[in-house]
Coordinates of C-alpha atoms in Angstrom, one line a residue:
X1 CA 0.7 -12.4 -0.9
X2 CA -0.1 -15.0 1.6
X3 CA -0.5 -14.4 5.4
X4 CA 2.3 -16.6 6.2
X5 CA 4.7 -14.4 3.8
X6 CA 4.1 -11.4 4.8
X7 CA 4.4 -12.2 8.9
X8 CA 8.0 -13.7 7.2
X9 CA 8.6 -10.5 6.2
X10 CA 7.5 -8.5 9.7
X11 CA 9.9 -10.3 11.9
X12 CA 12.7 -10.0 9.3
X13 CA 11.9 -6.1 9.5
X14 CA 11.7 -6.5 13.3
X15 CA 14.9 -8.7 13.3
X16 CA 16.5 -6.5 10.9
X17 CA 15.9 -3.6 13.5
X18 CA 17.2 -5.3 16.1
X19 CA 20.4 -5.6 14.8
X20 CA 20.8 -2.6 13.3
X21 CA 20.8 -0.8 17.4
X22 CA 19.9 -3.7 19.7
X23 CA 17.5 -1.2 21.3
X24 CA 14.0 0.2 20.8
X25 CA 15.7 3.7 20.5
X26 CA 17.0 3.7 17.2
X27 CA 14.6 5.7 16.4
X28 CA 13.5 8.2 18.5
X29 CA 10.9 10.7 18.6
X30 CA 12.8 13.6 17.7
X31 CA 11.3 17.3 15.8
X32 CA 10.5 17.1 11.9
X33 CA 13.6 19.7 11.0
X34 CA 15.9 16.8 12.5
X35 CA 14.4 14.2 10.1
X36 CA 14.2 16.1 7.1
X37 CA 18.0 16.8 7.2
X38 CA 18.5 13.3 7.1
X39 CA 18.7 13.0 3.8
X40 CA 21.1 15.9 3.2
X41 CA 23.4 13.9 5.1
X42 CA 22.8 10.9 3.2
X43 CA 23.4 13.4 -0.2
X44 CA 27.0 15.2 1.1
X45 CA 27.9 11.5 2.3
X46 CA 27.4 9.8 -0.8
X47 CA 29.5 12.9 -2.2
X48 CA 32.8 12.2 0.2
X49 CA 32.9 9.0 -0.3
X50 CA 32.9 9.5 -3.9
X51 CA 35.8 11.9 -3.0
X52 CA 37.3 9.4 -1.5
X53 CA 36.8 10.6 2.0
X54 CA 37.5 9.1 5.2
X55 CA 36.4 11.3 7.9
X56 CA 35.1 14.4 8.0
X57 CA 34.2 17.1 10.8
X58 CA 31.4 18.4 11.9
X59 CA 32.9 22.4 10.7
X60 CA 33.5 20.8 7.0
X61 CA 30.1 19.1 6.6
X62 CA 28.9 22.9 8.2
X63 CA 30.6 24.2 5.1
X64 CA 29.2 22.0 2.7
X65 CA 25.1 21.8 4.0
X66 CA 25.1 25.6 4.8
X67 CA 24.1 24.4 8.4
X68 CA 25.9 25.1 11.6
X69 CA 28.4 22.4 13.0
X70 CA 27.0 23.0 16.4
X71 CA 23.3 21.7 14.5
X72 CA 24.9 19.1 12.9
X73 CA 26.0 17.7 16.1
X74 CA 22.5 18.0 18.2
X75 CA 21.2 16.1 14.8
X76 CA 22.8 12.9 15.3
X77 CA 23.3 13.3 18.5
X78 CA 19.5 12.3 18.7
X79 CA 20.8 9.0 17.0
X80 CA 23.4 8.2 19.5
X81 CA 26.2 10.5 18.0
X82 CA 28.4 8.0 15.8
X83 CA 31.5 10.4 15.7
X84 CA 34.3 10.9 17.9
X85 CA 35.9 14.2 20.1
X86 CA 38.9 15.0 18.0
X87 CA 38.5 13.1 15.0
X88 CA 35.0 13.8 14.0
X89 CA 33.1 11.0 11.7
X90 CA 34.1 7.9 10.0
X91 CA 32.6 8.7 6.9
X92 CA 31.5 5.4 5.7
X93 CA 30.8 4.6 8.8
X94 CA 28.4 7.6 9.5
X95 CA 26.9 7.0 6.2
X96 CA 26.0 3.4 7.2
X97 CA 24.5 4.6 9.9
X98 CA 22.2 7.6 8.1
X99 CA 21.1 4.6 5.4
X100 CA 19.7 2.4 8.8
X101 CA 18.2 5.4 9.9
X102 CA 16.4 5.8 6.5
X103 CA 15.6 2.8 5.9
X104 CA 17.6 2.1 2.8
X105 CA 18.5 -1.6 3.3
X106 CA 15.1 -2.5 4.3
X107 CA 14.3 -3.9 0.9
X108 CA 11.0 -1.5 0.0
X109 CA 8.9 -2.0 -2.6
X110 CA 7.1 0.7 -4.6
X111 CA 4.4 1.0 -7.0
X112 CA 2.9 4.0 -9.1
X113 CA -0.6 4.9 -9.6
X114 CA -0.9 7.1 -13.1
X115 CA 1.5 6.3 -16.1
X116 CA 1.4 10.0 -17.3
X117 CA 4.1 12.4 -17.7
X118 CA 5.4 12.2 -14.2
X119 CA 4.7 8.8 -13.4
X120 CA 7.1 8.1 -16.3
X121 CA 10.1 10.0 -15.3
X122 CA 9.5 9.3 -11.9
X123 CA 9.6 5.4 -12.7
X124 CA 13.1 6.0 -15.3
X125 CA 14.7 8.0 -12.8
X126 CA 17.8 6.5 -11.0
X127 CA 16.5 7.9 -7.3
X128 CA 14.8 4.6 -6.2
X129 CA 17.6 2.5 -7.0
X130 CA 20.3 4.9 -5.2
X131 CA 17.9 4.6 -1.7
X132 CA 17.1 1.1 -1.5
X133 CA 13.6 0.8 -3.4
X134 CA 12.3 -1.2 -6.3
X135 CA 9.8 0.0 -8.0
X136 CA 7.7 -3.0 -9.1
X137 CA 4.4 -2.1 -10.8
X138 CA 2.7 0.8 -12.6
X139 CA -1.2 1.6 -12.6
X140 CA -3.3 3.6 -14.9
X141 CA -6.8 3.6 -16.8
X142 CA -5.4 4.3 -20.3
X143 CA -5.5 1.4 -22.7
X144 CA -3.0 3.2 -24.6
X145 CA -0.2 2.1 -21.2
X146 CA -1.6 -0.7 -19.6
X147 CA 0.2 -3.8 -20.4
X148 CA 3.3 -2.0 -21.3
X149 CA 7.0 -1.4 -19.6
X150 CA 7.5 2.0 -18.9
X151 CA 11.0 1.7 -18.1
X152 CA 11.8 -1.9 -16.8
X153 CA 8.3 -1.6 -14.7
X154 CA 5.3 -3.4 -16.8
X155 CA 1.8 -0.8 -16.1
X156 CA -1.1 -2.7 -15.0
X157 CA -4.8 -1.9 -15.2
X158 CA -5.9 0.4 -11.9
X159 CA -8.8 -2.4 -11.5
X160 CA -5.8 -4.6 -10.0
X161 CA -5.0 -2.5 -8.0
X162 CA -6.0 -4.7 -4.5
X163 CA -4.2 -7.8 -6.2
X164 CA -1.1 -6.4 -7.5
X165 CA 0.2 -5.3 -4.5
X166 CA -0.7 -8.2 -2.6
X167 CA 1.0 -10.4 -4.8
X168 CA 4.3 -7.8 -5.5
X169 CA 4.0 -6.9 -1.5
X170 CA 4.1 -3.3 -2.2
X171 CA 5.4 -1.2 0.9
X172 CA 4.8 2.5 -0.6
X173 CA 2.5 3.8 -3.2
X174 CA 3.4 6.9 -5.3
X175 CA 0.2 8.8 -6.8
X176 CA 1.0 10.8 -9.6
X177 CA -2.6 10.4 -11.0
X178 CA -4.6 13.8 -11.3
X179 CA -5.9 15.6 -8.2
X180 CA -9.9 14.6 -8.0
X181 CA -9.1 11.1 -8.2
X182 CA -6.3 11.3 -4.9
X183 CA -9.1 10.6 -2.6
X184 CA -10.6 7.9 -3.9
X185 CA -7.7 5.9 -4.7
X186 CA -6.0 6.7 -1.0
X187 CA -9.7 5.3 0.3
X188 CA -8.9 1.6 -1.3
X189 CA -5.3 1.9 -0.3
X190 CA -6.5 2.4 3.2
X191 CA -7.7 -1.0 3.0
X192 CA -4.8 -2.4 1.7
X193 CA -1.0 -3.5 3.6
X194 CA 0.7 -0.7 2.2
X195 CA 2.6 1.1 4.5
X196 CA 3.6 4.2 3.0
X197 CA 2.1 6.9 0.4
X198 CA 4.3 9.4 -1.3
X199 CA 1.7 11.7 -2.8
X200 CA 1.7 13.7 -5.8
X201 CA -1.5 15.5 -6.7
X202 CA -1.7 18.5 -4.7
X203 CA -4.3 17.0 -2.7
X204 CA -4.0 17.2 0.9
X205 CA -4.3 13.7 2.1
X206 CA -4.3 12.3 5.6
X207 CA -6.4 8.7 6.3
X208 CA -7.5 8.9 9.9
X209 CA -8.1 5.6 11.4
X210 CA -5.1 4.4 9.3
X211 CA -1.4 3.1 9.9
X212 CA -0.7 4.1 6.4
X213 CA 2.6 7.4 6.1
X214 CA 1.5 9.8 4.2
X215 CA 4.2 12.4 2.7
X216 CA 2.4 14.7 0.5
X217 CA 4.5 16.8 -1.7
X218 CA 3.0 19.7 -3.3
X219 CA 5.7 21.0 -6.3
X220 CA 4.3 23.9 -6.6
X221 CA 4.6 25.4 -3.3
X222 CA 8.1 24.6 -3.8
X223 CA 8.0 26.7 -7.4
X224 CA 6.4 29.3 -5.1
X225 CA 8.9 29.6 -2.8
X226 CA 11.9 29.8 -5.1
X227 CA 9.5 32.6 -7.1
X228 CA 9.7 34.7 -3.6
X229 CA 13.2 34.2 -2.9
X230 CA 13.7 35.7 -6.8
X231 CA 11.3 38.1 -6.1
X232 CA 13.2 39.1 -2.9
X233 CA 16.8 39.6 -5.0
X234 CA 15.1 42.0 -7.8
X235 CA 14.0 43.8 -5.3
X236 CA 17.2 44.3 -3.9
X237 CA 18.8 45.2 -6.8
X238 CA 16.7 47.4 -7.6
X239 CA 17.0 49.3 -5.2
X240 CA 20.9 49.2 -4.6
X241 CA 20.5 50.7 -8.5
X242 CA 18.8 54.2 -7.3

């Protein structure tokens, strides 16, 4: 992508921002809980307006996330509040609002490293589409993938890596390619104009010195969880049995 392009595309982000808030506090610094309930309230949103939903309260969307209604209201309060004392939130309106928040309309572009099994239904699943990214490219080693679609997305050899995303101006990067190669890969990234990584493996990465986002995302930590909290109930009824 040439230099002129992608400063184009910077102060259409910028401008894009601008009018989304007119102010540099759209997004606040505000704690990590806050942020990663954003995208239940995108979720429940979608739901009511499905429903056909106009407004809803701050006690019904209590009852539906299983979180207080007094939390719900410190949480977009931190945005600027968008609902109103006595009639609660326009839900389209609020919706709107929790999309500019997340970035949905900003027009990102994603491409995955590793065409295996995940890759795959990562690539075919309707998620990117329903939050405002296109997933544009696919990389892997295997001669067996490269230069096919998986999907509607064509998988290109990991040696273009570099050249690929430059010409597709990739914003995030999803490595779903195994663990011992996670390192390596986020080092030429690193040098890259991607913005974002959304990280697979189950290796810890963080690139110091770097502007690049880095969510890692460890599935099996989530497996373990859920395991405890099943643990926790056959414990319980065990013991209610005696």
């Amino acid at each position: 992508m040439s230099e002129n392009t992608r400063e184009e595309k910077e102060k259409s982000l910028e401008l894009m921002r601008w009018e989304i808030d007119g102010r540099d506090s759209f997004r606040p610094e505000v704690s990590p809980a806050v942020i990663k309930r954003l995208p239940r309230y995108f979720r429940y949103l979608r739901e009511l307006i499905r429903m056909g939903k106009t407004r809803v309260s701050s006690a019904e969307l209590s009852r539906m996330m299983n979180v207080t209604a007094s939390q719900i209201r410190q949480d977009l309060n931190c945005f600027g509040g968008f609902g109103q004392q006595g009639y609660g939130y326009n839900v389209n309106y609020l919706y709107t609002k929790i999309c500019e928040l997340l970035g949905v309309g900003y027009g990102f572009r994603a491409a995955v490293v590793g065409a295996g099994n995940l890759g795959s239904a990562l690539v075919r699943s309707p998620m990117f589409e329903k939050r405002g990214v296109d997933v544009v490219a696919m990389f892997d080693v295997s001669n067996a993938v490269v230069g096919k679609k998986i999907g509607n997305v064509r998988v290109y050899d990991l040696k273009e890596l570099e050249s690929r995303l430059s010409d597709f101006d990739v914003d995030i990067v999803i490595l779903t390619l195994p663990k011992e190669y996670a390192l390596e890969i986020s080092t030429r990234l690193a040098k890259t104009e991607v913005r974002g990584i959304w990280n697979f493996t189950g290796k810890e990465l963080e690139l110091k010195g770097s502007s690049i986002v880095v969510e890692n995302v460890h599935l099996g930590d989530s497996l373990m969880t859920l395991c405890y909290d099943v643990a926790k109930s056959v414990d319980k009824n065990r013991k209610n049995e005696k």
